[in-house]
Coordinates of C-alpha atoms and ligand atoms in Angstrom, one line a residue:
Chain A
M1 CA 145.0 76.5 176.3
R2 CA 143.1 73.4 174.7
P3 CA 142.4 73.7 170.8
V4 CA 138.7 73.7 169.9
P5 CA 138.3 72.3 166.7
W6 CA 136.6 74.4 163.9
F7 CA 133.5 72.0 164.6
C8 CA 133.3 73.5 167.6
K9 CA 134.3 77.5 167.6
G10 CA 134.2 80.0 165.4
K11 CA 137.8 80.6 163.5
A12 CA 140.2 77.9 161.8
V13 CA 143.0 77.4 163.9
R14 CA 145.2 77.5 160.8
D15 CA 144.1 79.8 158.5
P16 CA 142.3 83.4 161.1
P17 CA 140.7 86.0 158.8
R18 CA 142.7 87.6 157.4
G19 CA 141.6 91.3 156.8
R20 CA 142.4 93.6 158.6
Q21 CA 138.4 94.0 158.7
D22 CA 138.0 97.8 157.9
G23 CA 136.3 98.1 154.9
F24 CA 132.0 96.6 155.9
M25 CA 132.4 94.4 152.2
E26 CA 135.2 93.5 152.8
Y27 CA 134.6 91.5 155.9
F28 CA 131.0 90.5 154.6
L29 CA 132.3 89.1 152.0
Q30 CA 134.7 87.1 153.7
L31 CA 132.0 85.4 156.5
F32 CA 129.7 85.3 153.3
F33 CA 132.8 82.3 151.2
G34 CA 134.1 81.7 155.4
G35 CA 130.3 80.8 155.3
L36 CA 129.8 79.6 151.9
S37 CA 132.7 76.7 152.5
R38 CA 131.8 75.5 156.0
G39 CA 128.1 75.0 154.6
S40 CA 129.7 72.7 151.9
V41 CA 131.3 70.5 154.2
Y42 CA 128.4 70.1 156.1
A43 CA 126.8 69.4 152.7
L44 CA 129.5 67.3 152.1
I45 CA 128.4 65.0 154.6
A46 CA 124.5 65.5 155.0
L47 CA 124.4 63.8 151.3
G48 CA 126.1 60.8 153.6
Y49 CA 122.6 61.2 156.1
T50 CA 120.4 62.0 154.2
M51 CA 121.0 59.2 150.7
V52 CA 121.5 56.3 153.3
Y53 CA 117.7 57.6 155.4
G54 CA 116.1 58.0 152.1
I55 CA 116.7 54.4 150.7
I56 CA 116.4 52.8 154.2
E57 CA 115.2 55.5 156.0
L58 CA 117.4 55.4 159.0
I59 CA 119.4 57.8 160.5
N60 CA 123.2 56.8 160.7
F61 CA 124.4 57.6 163.7
A62 CA 128.0 56.5 162.6
H63 CA 128.3 58.6 159.6
G64 CA 130.4 61.4 161.2
E65 CA 132.5 58.7 162.6
I66 CA 133.0 57.6 158.8
Y67 CA 133.9 61.2 157.7
M68 CA 137.0 61.1 160.3
I69 CA 138.3 57.6 159.3
G70 CA 139.0 59.4 156.3
A71 CA 140.5 62.4 157.6
F72 CA 142.7 59.8 159.7
M73 CA 143.6 58.6 156.6
G74 CA 143.9 62.2 154.8
L75 CA 146.3 62.2 158.0
I76 CA 148.5 59.3 157.5
V77 CA 149.4 59.2 153.5
A78 CA 149.9 62.9 153.8
G79 CA 152.3 62.2 156.8
V80 CA 154.1 59.4 154.7
L81 CA 154.6 61.6 151.0
T82 CA 156.0 64.4 153.2
A83 CA 158.2 62.4 154.9
M84 CA 159.3 60.6 151.1
G85 CA 159.3 65.2 150.3
W86 CA 156.4 64.7 147.7
P87 CA 154.4 68.6 145.9
T88 CA 152.0 69.2 148.4
L89 CA 148.8 69.0 145.9
S90 CA 149.5 65.8 144.7
I91 CA 149.8 65.0 148.2
L92 CA 146.3 66.7 148.4
V93 CA 145.7 64.4 145.9
I94 CA 146.2 60.9 147.2
A95 CA 145.2 61.9 150.4
L96 CA 142.2 62.2 149.3
I97 CA 141.5 59.4 147.2
I98 CA 142.5 56.4 149.7
A99 CA 141.2 58.2 152.1
V100 CA 137.4 58.1 150.5
L101 CA 138.6 54.4 149.1
Y102 CA 139.3 54.0 152.5
S103 CA 135.6 55.6 153.9
A104 CA 133.8 53.9 151.9
A105 CA 135.2 50.3 152.2
Y106 CA 133.9 51.8 156.6
G107 CA 131.1 52.8 155.3
Y108 CA 130.7 49.5 153.4
T109 CA 131.3 47.3 156.0
V110 CA 129.7 48.6 158.4
E111 CA 126.0 48.3 156.8
K112 CA 126.4 45.3 156.2
I113 CA 128.2 44.3 160.4
A114 CA 125.6 46.8 162.6
Y115 CA 122.8 46.6 159.4
K116 CA 121.9 44.5 157.2
P117 CA 121.2 41.8 159.4
L118 CA 119.0 43.9 161.0
R119 CA 116.9 44.6 158.4
G120 CA 113.3 44.0 159.3
A121 CA 113.2 43.7 162.3
P122 CA 111.3 47.2 164.0
R123 CA 112.5 49.8 163.3
L124 CA 114.8 51.0 167.0
S125 CA 117.6 48.2 166.2
P126 CA 119.3 49.5 163.4
L127 CA 119.2 52.6 165.0
I128 CA 120.6 51.7 168.3
S129 CA 122.5 49.3 166.1
A130 CA 123.5 53.0 164.6
I131 CA 124.6 54.9 168.0
G132 CA 126.6 51.6 169.5
M133 CA 128.4 51.8 165.5
S134 CA 129.7 55.6 166.8
I135 CA 130.8 55.1 169.6
L136 CA 132.5 51.4 168.9
L137 CA 134.1 53.6 166.0
Q138 CA 135.0 56.6 167.7
N139 CA 136.9 54.3 170.9
Y140 CA 138.8 51.7 168.7
I141 CA 140.2 55.5 166.5
M142 CA 140.6 57.0 169.8
L143 CA 142.4 53.4 171.6
A144 CA 144.1 53.0 168.4
Q145 CA 145.9 56.9 167.3
T146 CA 145.2 59.2 170.7
P147 CA 143.2 60.9 172.4
D148 CA 144.8 64.1 171.5
F149 CA 144.9 66.4 168.7
L150 CA 147.3 65.4 166.2
P151 CA 148.4 68.6 163.7
F152 CA 147.2 68.0 160.2
P153 CA 149.6 69.0 157.6
R154 CA 148.4 71.6 155.4
L155 CA 147.8 70.9 152.0
I156 CA 146.2 73.6 150.3
P157 CA 148.6 75.7 149.5
D158 CA 148.5 79.6 149.3
L159 CA 148.2 80.7 145.7
E160 CA 149.6 83.2 144.3
F161 CA 146.8 84.5 141.7
M162 CA 144.5 84.5 144.9
E163 CA 146.6 87.3 146.1
P164 CA 144.4 90.0 145.5
Y165 CA 142.3 88.1 147.2
A166 CA 142.6 86.7 150.6
N167 CA 141.7 89.7 151.9
F168 CA 138.3 88.2 151.6
L169 CA 138.6 84.1 150.5
A170 CA 141.3 82.4 151.3
T171 CA 142.7 79.3 149.2
S172 CA 142.0 76.8 151.2
D173 CA 138.2 77.8 151.8
L174 CA 138.2 78.9 147.5
F175 CA 139.2 74.5 147.3
I176 CA 136.9 73.6 149.3
I177 CA 133.7 75.4 148.1
V178 CA 135.1 74.3 144.2
T179 CA 136.2 70.7 144.9
S180 CA 132.4 70.7 146.4
I181 CA 130.3 72.3 143.9
A182 CA 132.5 69.2 141.3
V183 CA 131.7 66.3 143.3
M184 CA 128.2 67.1 143.8
V185 CA 127.8 68.3 141.0
A186 CA 129.2 64.6 139.4
L187 CA 126.7 63.7 142.4
T188 CA 123.9 64.5 140.4
L189 CA 124.2 63.1 137.3
F190 CA 125.4 60.7 138.8
I191 CA 121.7 60.0 140.2
K192 CA 119.6 61.4 136.9
F193 CA 121.8 59.2 134.3
T194 CA 123.2 56.3 136.0
R195 CA 122.4 52.7 135.5
M196 CA 122.4 52.6 139.6
G197 CA 121.2 56.0 139.8
K198 CA 117.4 55.4 138.3
A199 CA 118.4 52.2 141.1
M200 CA 118.7 54.3 143.7
R201 CA 115.8 56.8 142.4
A202 CA 113.5 53.9 142.7
T203 CA 114.6 51.6 145.3
A204 CA 113.7 55.7 147.8
Q205 CA 110.1 56.1 146.3
N206 CA 108.9 52.3 146.9
R207 CA 112.4 49.6 147.5
K208 CA 109.6 46.9 147.0
M209 CA 107.8 48.1 143.7
A210 CA 111.7 48.5 143.1
M211 CA 112.9 44.9 143.4
L212 CA 109.9 43.7 141.3
V213 CA 111.2 45.4 138.1
G214 CA 114.4 43.8 138.9
V215 CA 116.8 46.3 140.7
N216 CA 118.9 44.2 143.7
V217 CA 118.4 46.5 146.0
D218 CA 121.0 45.2 148.4
Q219 CA 123.6 46.8 145.8
V220 CA 121.7 49.8 145.9
I221 CA 122.2 49.7 149.4
S222 CA 126.3 49.4 149.0
A223 CA 126.6 52.0 146.9
T224 CA 124.4 54.1 148.4
F225 CA 126.5 54.0 151.7
I226 CA 130.2 53.6 149.7
I227 CA 129.0 57.2 147.4
G228 CA 127.6 58.4 151.2
S229 CA 130.7 57.5 152.7
A230 CA 132.9 58.4 150.3
L231 CA 131.9 62.2 150.2
A232 CA 132.5 62.4 153.8
A233 CA 135.6 61.5 153.4
V234 CA 136.5 64.4 151.2
G235 CA 135.4 67.1 153.4
G236 CA 137.3 65.7 156.1
V237 CA 140.4 65.3 154.2
L238 CA 139.8 69.1 153.4
I239 CA 138.5 71.1 156.5
A240 CA 141.7 69.0 157.9
S241 CA 143.9 70.5 155.7
H242 CA 142.2 74.1 156.7
I243 CA 142.0 73.5 159.9
G244 CA 145.2 71.6 161.3
Q245 CA 144.6 69.7 163.7
I246 CA 141.5 66.2 164.2
N247 CA 141.2 64.1 166.4
F248 CA 138.7 61.4 167.0
V249 CA 135.8 63.4 168.1
I250 CA 135.3 65.6 165.6
G251 CA 133.5 63.3 163.4
F252 CA 130.9 63.4 166.7
L253 CA 130.7 67.3 166.4
A254 CA 131.2 67.8 162.4
G255 CA 127.9 64.3 162.6
I256 CA 126.0 66.2 164.6
K257 CA 125.7 69.4 162.4
A258 CA 126.0 67.8 159.0
F259 CA 122.3 66.1 160.2
T260 CA 121.3 69.5 160.9
A261 CA 121.7 70.6 157.9
A262 CA 119.9 67.2 155.9
V263 CA 116.9 68.2 158.5
L264 CA 117.3 71.5 157.4
G265 CA 116.5 71.2 154.5
G266 CA 114.8 67.5 154.4
I267 CA 116.4 64.8 155.4
G268 CA 115.8 62.1 151.9
S269 CA 116.0 65.1 149.9
I270 CA 119.4 65.8 147.9
P271 CA 118.9 69.1 147.1
G272 CA 118.0 69.7 150.3
A273 CA 120.7 68.2 152.2
V274 CA 122.8 71.2 150.0
L275 CA 120.3 73.7 150.4
G276 CA 120.9 72.9 154.5
G277 CA 124.7 72.5 154.8
L278 CA 125.1 76.3 153.0
V279 CA 122.1 77.8 154.9
L280 CA 123.7 76.4 157.3
G281 CA 126.9 77.4 157.6
W282 CA 126.3 81.6 156.7
T283 CA 124.2 81.4 160.0
E284 CA 127.0 79.6 161.3
S285 CA 129.7 82.7 160.1
F286 CA 127.6 85.6 159.8
A287 CA 126.3 85.0 164.0
A288 CA 130.2 84.0 165.1
G289 CA 131.1 87.6 162.5
Y290 CA 128.8 89.9 163.6
V291 CA 127.5 89.1 166.7
S292 CA 130.7 86.4 168.5
S293 CA 131.6 83.4 167.7
D294 CA 130.0 81.9 170.9
Y295 CA 126.2 82.6 169.9
E296 CA 127.0 80.2 166.1
D297 CA 125.3 76.9 167.7
V298 CA 123.1 79.4 169.6
F299 CA 122.1 80.4 166.1
A300 CA 122.3 77.7 164.4
F301 CA 120.0 75.6 166.2
L302 CA 117.6 78.5 166.7
L303 CA 117.3 79.3 163.0
L304 CA 116.3 74.8 162.8
V305 CA 114.6 75.4 165.4
L306 CA 112.2 77.9 163.3
I307 CA 112.6 76.1 159.8
L308 CA 110.4 73.0 161.6
I309 CA 108.0 74.7 163.7
F310 CA 106.7 76.3 159.8
R311 CA 107.6 73.3 157.7
P312 CA 108.0 70.7 159.6
A313 CA 109.5 68.6 156.8
G314 CA 112.4 71.0 156.6
L315 CA 113.1 73.2 153.8
L316 CA 113.3 71.5 150.2
G317 CA 111.0 68.2 152.3
K318 CA 108.3 66.6 151.5
Q319 CA 105.5 67.6 153.2
R320 CA 103.3 64.2 154.3
A321 CA 100.9 63.3 156.7
Q322 CA 103.5 61.0 158.7
K323 CA 101.4 58.0 159.8
V324 CA 100.4 57.9 163.4
Chain B
M1 CA 105.3 26.5 132.7
L2 CA 105.1 27.6 136.4
E3 CA 103.9 25.4 139.3
L4 CA 103.0 26.2 143.3
K5 CA 103.9 23.0 145.0
N6 CA 102.5 22.8 148.6
I7 CA 103.9 26.2 149.0
D8 CA 103.8 27.4 153.2
T9 CA 104.1 31.4 153.7
Y10 CA 104.5 32.6 156.9
Y11 CA 104.7 36.1 158.4
G12 CA 106.6 35.9 161.4
N13 CA 104.7 33.6 163.2
I14 CA 101.2 34.4 161.6
Q15 CA 100.7 31.6 158.8
A16 CA 99.6 33.1 154.9
L17 CA 99.5 30.1 153.7
R18 CA 99.0 26.7 153.8
D19 CA 99.5 24.3 151.6
V20 CA 99.5 26.2 148.4
S21 CA 99.9 23.8 145.3
I22 CA 99.0 25.7 141.7
K23 CA 99.6 24.4 138.3
V24 CA 99.9 27.2 135.7
G25 CA 100.5 25.8 131.9
E26 CA 102.4 28.1 128.6
G27 CA 100.1 30.4 126.8
E28 CA 97.3 30.4 130.0
I29 CA 95.5 32.2 132.1
I30 CA 94.2 31.7 134.8
T31 CA 92.7 33.5 137.8
L32 CA 93.3 33.5 141.7
I33 CA 89.5 34.4 143.1
G34 CA 89.4 34.4 146.8
A35 CA 88.4 36.9 149.9
N36 CA 89.7 40.3 151.3
G37 CA 92.5 38.6 153.6
A38 CA 92.4 34.6 151.8
G39 CA 96.8 35.2 150.4
K40 CA 96.6 35.9 147.2
S41 CA 98.7 38.7 146.9
T42 CA 100.7 37.3 149.4
T43 CA 101.3 34.4 146.9
L44 CA 101.9 36.1 143.9
M45 CA 104.8 37.8 146.8
T46 CA 106.5 34.4 146.9
I47 CA 106.1 33.6 143.4
C48 CA 108.4 36.5 143.1
G49 CA 110.4 35.9 146.0
V50 CA 109.4 39.1 148.1
V51 CA 108.3 36.6 151.1
P52 CA 110.0 33.9 150.6
P53 CA 108.2 30.6 152.1
R54 CA 109.1 28.5 154.2
K55 CA 108.2 25.2 152.8
G56 CA 106.9 23.7 150.0
E57 CA 108.2 24.7 146.8
V58 CA 108.5 27.6 143.4
L59 CA 108.8 25.7 139.8
F60 CA 109.6 27.5 136.8
E61 CA 110.0 25.8 133.5
G62 CA 111.8 22.8 135.4
R63 CA 113.7 24.8 138.2
V64 CA 113.5 25.4 141.7
I65 CA 113.2 29.3 142.0
N66 CA 112.0 29.4 146.1
G67 CA 115.4 31.2 147.0
V68 CA 115.8 33.4 144.3
A69 CA 116.9 37.1 145.2
P70 CA 114.1 39.1 143.4
N71 CA 115.9 40.4 141.5
K72 CA 116.7 37.2 139.3
I73 CA 113.6 36.1 139.6
V74 CA 113.1 38.9 137.6
Q75 CA 115.8 38.0 134.8
Q76 CA 113.7 34.6 134.9
G77 CA 110.9 37.0 133.5
I78 CA 108.2 36.6 135.7
C79 CA 106.8 40.3 136.1
Q80 CA 104.5 41.4 139.3
V81 CA 101.9 44.4 138.4
P82 CA 101.5 44.7 142.0
E83 CA 98.2 44.6 144.3
G84 CA 97.9 48.6 144.3
R85 CA 99.8 49.5 141.8
L86 CA 103.1 51.1 142.9
I87 CA 103.5 53.9 140.9
F88 CA 107.2 54.9 141.3
P89 CA 105.4 58.8 142.6
D90 CA 108.7 61.0 141.8
L91 CA 109.7 59.4 137.7
T92 CA 107.8 60.6 135.3
V93 CA 106.0 58.1 133.1
Q94 CA 109.0 58.3 130.9
E95 CA 111.0 57.3 134.1
N96 CA 108.4 55.0 134.7
L97 CA 108.5 52.9 131.3
D98 CA 112.0 52.6 131.5
M99 CA 112.1 50.8 135.5
G100 CA 110.1 48.3 133.8
A101 CA 112.2 48.0 131.1
F102 CA 116.1 48.2 134.1
L103 CA 116.5 45.2 133.3
R104 CA 117.1 45.0 129.5
S105 CA 119.8 46.2 127.3
D106 CA 118.4 45.5 124.1
K107 CA 118.0 49.5 123.6
E108 CA 116.1 49.1 120.1
G109 CA 113.3 45.9 121.3
I110 CA 112.7 47.9 124.5
G111 CA 111.9 51.1 121.9
R112 CA 109.6 48.5 120.3
D113 CA 108.0 47.2 122.8
L114 CA 108.3 51.5 123.9
D115 CA 105.7 52.0 120.7
Q116 CA 103.5 48.7 121.8
V117 CA 102.4 49.9 124.7
F118 CA 101.8 53.5 123.0
G119 CA 99.4 51.7 121.2
L120 CA 97.4 49.5 123.7
F121 CA 97.7 52.7 125.8
P122 CA 97.7 56.0 124.2
I123 CA 97.2 58.2 126.9
L124 CA 101.1 57.6 128.3
L125 CA 101.9 58.8 125.3
E126 CA 99.7 62.3 126.2
R127 CA 101.3 61.8 129.8
R128 CA 106.0 60.4 129.2
K129 CA 106.6 63.7 130.4
Q130 CA 104.0 63.7 133.9
L131 CA 105.1 62.3 136.9
G132 CA 103.9 58.7 137.9
G133 CA 102.1 60.3 140.8
T134 CA 99.9 62.6 139.8
L135 CA 97.8 59.8 137.1
S136 CA 94.2 59.3 137.6
G137 CA 93.8 55.7 139.6
G138 CA 93.1 54.7 135.9
E139 CA 95.9 56.2 134.2
Q140 CA 98.1 55.0 136.8
Q141 CA 96.7 51.4 136.2
M142 CA 97.7 51.9 132.2
L143 CA 101.3 52.8 133.5
A144 CA 101.5 49.7 135.6
I145 CA 100.6 46.8 133.3
S146 CA 102.5 49.1 130.7
R147 CA 105.8 49.0 132.8
A148 CA 105.5 45.6 133.4
L149 CA 105.5 44.8 130.2
M150 CA 108.4 46.9 129.6
A151 CA 110.0 44.2 130.2
R152 CA 109.0 40.9 128.0
P153 CA 108.0 39.1 131.4
K154 CA 107.3 35.2 129.6
V155 CA 104.4 35.3 133.4
L156 CA 102.8 38.3 133.7
L157 CA 100.8 37.9 137.4
L158 CA 98.0 40.6 138.4
D159 CA 96.6 41.9 141.3
E160 CA 93.7 42.9 141.0
P161 CA 94.0 45.2 138.2
S162 CA 90.3 46.1 138.4
L163 CA 90.4 48.0 141.6
G164 CA 88.8 51.0 142.4
L165 CA 88.3 51.7 137.8
A166 CA 85.2 52.5 136.4
P167 CA 83.1 49.7 135.2
L168 CA 84.6 51.6 131.0
I169 CA 87.8 51.0 132.0
I170 CA 87.8 47.2 133.9
R171 CA 86.4 46.1 130.5
Q172 CA 89.4 48.0 128.9
I173 CA 91.3 46.7 131.3
F174 CA 90.7 42.7 130.8
D175 CA 90.1 43.5 126.5
I176 CA 94.0 44.3 126.9
I177 CA 95.4 42.0 128.9
K178 CA 93.2 39.0 126.7
Q179 CA 95.3 41.1 124.2
I180 CA 98.7 40.7 125.5
N181 CA 97.5 36.2 126.2
R182 CA 96.5 36.5 122.0
E183 CA 99.3 37.9 120.7
S184 CA 102.3 37.7 122.2
N185 CA 101.5 34.2 123.9
T186 CA 102.2 35.7 127.6
T187 CA 100.4 33.0 130.4
I188 CA 98.5 35.1 132.5
F189 CA 98.6 34.9 136.7
L190 CA 95.6 37.2 137.2
V191 CA 94.3 38.0 141.1
E192 CA 90.6 38.9 141.5
Q193 CA 88.3 39.7 143.3
N194 CA 86.2 40.4 141.0
A195 CA 85.1 37.3 140.5
N196 CA 82.9 37.4 137.7
Q197 CA 84.8 38.7 134.6
A198 CA 88.2 37.3 135.8
L199 CA 86.5 34.1 135.8
K200 CA 84.9 35.3 131.6
V201 CA 88.4 35.8 131.0
A202 CA 91.1 33.1 132.1
H203 CA 90.8 29.9 131.0
R204 CA 90.2 28.1 134.6
G205 CA 90.6 29.1 138.0
Y206 CA 91.6 28.3 142.0
V207 CA 89.7 29.6 144.8
M208 CA 91.4 30.9 147.6
E209 CA 89.9 30.5 151.7
N210 CA 92.4 31.3 154.9
G211 CA 95.5 30.3 152.8
R212 CA 94.2 27.3 151.3
I213 CA 92.7 26.9 147.4
T214 CA 89.4 25.2 147.7
L215 CA 88.6 24.7 144.6
E216 CA 90.3 24.0 140.7
D217 CA 88.2 23.8 137.6
A218 CA 87.8 24.7 134.5
C219 CA 86.2 28.8 134.3
D220 CA 82.7 27.5 132.9
K221 CA 83.0 24.5 135.7
L222 CA 83.3 27.4 137.8
L223 CA 81.2 30.0 137.0
A224 CA 78.1 26.7 136.9
N225 CA 79.2 26.1 140.3
D226 CA 77.2 26.8 143.5
A227 CA 79.3 27.5 145.7
V228 CA 81.3 29.9 143.9
K229 CA 78.3 31.8 142.4
K230 CA 77.2 32.2 146.2
A231 CA 80.2 33.4 147.9
Y232 CA 82.5 35.3 145.0
L233 CA 79.6 36.4 141.8
G234 CA 76.3 36.5 144.3
L235 CA 74.2 35.0 143.0
Ligands
ATP1 N1 103.4 42.7 155.5 C1 102.8 41.7 156.8 N2 102.6 41.2 157.7 C2 101.7 40.1 158.4 N3 100.4 40.1 157.5 C3 100.2 40.3 157.0 C4 101.1 41.1 155.8 N4 100.3 41.2 154.3 C5 99.6 40.1 154.5 N5 99.5 39.8 156.2 C6 98.1 39.0 156.2 O1 98.5 37.7 155.4 C7 96.9 37.5 155.5 C8 96.6 37.3 153.4 O2 97.1 39.0 153.0 P1 97.1 39.1 151.5 O3 97.5 40.4 150.9 O4 97.5 38.0 150.8 O5 95.9 39.2 151.0 P2 95.0 39.0 150.3 O6 94.2 38.1 149.7 O7 95.6 38.7 148.5 O8 93.2 40.0 150.4 P3 92.6 41.1 149.6 O9 92.1 40.4 148.2 O10 92.0 42.6 150.7 O11 94.4 42.2 148.9 C9 96.5 38.5 155.8 O12 95.9 37.7 157.0 C10 96.9 40.0 156.0 O13 96.9 39.9 157.2
MG2 MG1 95.7 41.2 147.9

């Protein structure tokens, strides 16, 4: 049987639900935490979509590929360090750091070569450029690495103190949840209090005026791509370790889901991306758990359609009259 | 102090400014008047580097500044209160003012200037925590002027500050413009459709038609000029 990635189908390859599924409550909690962990990763990736959209009104279709590249970099680092016999947790930390830097460099470069020259061009042009970039990066990784799935080492060890809860909360889920929350809190503080964060908010609200108070808008755009890419890389490494395998299309699949989450929450809204990610994660997890894992995508997109019918701008998006 | 020399500015293929030359001396108030679409706002955006000219030169304190990035131009001391005010709607009044001082790092000076703008517009102090987007039009105009003042500009460019305001508030705004000019010797470049008021506040005036400067004189002379009277003063 061809292995399927986690983002395609319900259950993780490596961490099958370990509960014997005897108690209703236990099963519910298992789905709840599974959905929370999955949703946190959606949120991490969705933040990149929503921040870029907020600043330059572009849907960065290559964002999923940045996530995938982060996972590949994590694999390379993990492979090398494992061979050198380093302890697992330190490998995880170093893999995260290097993947973050590498993806950030990719995100920065993609903006400079594929989007910046098209600023001021009709809106369709950068969008097409983004799709082109996505296809290019996918194929590049396919050719440079392999079209097959590669096993990803388990970087998040089972911790002893988690043993009593292992029936419904795997250590890797807990780790993903905690890391995501930490990263999102850091991002919120950054945007609220730093100089660059303020410049980002101002640019998102009115780019021309931001220029007129002296904000270097090019710098703000670069920073947005760097931060979004870094967040995606964190998600990429964590998920890869959780599932245990990666290939060149994981970015495409995760990208679609995360983009859905961003739209669900209201594209351009940072709290929206987080909420959208969580709602999507829980919907999928509960649909897979109580109905069938074949139906999780159906429920996910049904939810998207319903929300967009009743709140066209998404859960937390600004309801604005569209200029036609 | 600020000089435009034979400026041509385009939007794509559309030429908006034709051979525009304007000179502003230090401490002066000059006004640029003209009908809708004459190119007044474009002139200010050209000075600020947002829409760079295709031909000609913009000089500030003797240095060429066309082609310089907008944020660098602000840093040199040129600030604009743009048409439509462009308040950051989801930032509070205080945060909008902080954005005005974005390039400054002298905390004490910023604090003093903050007190000064709250002195000029006490209503802003009351509305300090309110979101910019929820202010009334007049309050937004006051905020826009204050935000520009927070940068402590050497030259303040104002684009139709009277637009859409009640006569009483217009008088107040023009008084404050004079006060700013007098008290801190700030050079002022005032773009207006309200020619009558503008020509009374300013020292010298320029008239723009279809992207060209057609007249240039001291304001009392322009006020007495028959063509100006007919076209812009409604006399
Ligand atoms: N972004 C733009 N793209 C294309 N053309 C533009 C743009 N902005 C202005 N124009 C054109 O340039 C010309 C000058 O416009 P500008 O805004 O400078 O006029 P204005 O004198 O400020 O008018 P108003 O008093 O109505 O504000 C107009 O013909 C306008 O249509
Ligand atoms: Mg104008």
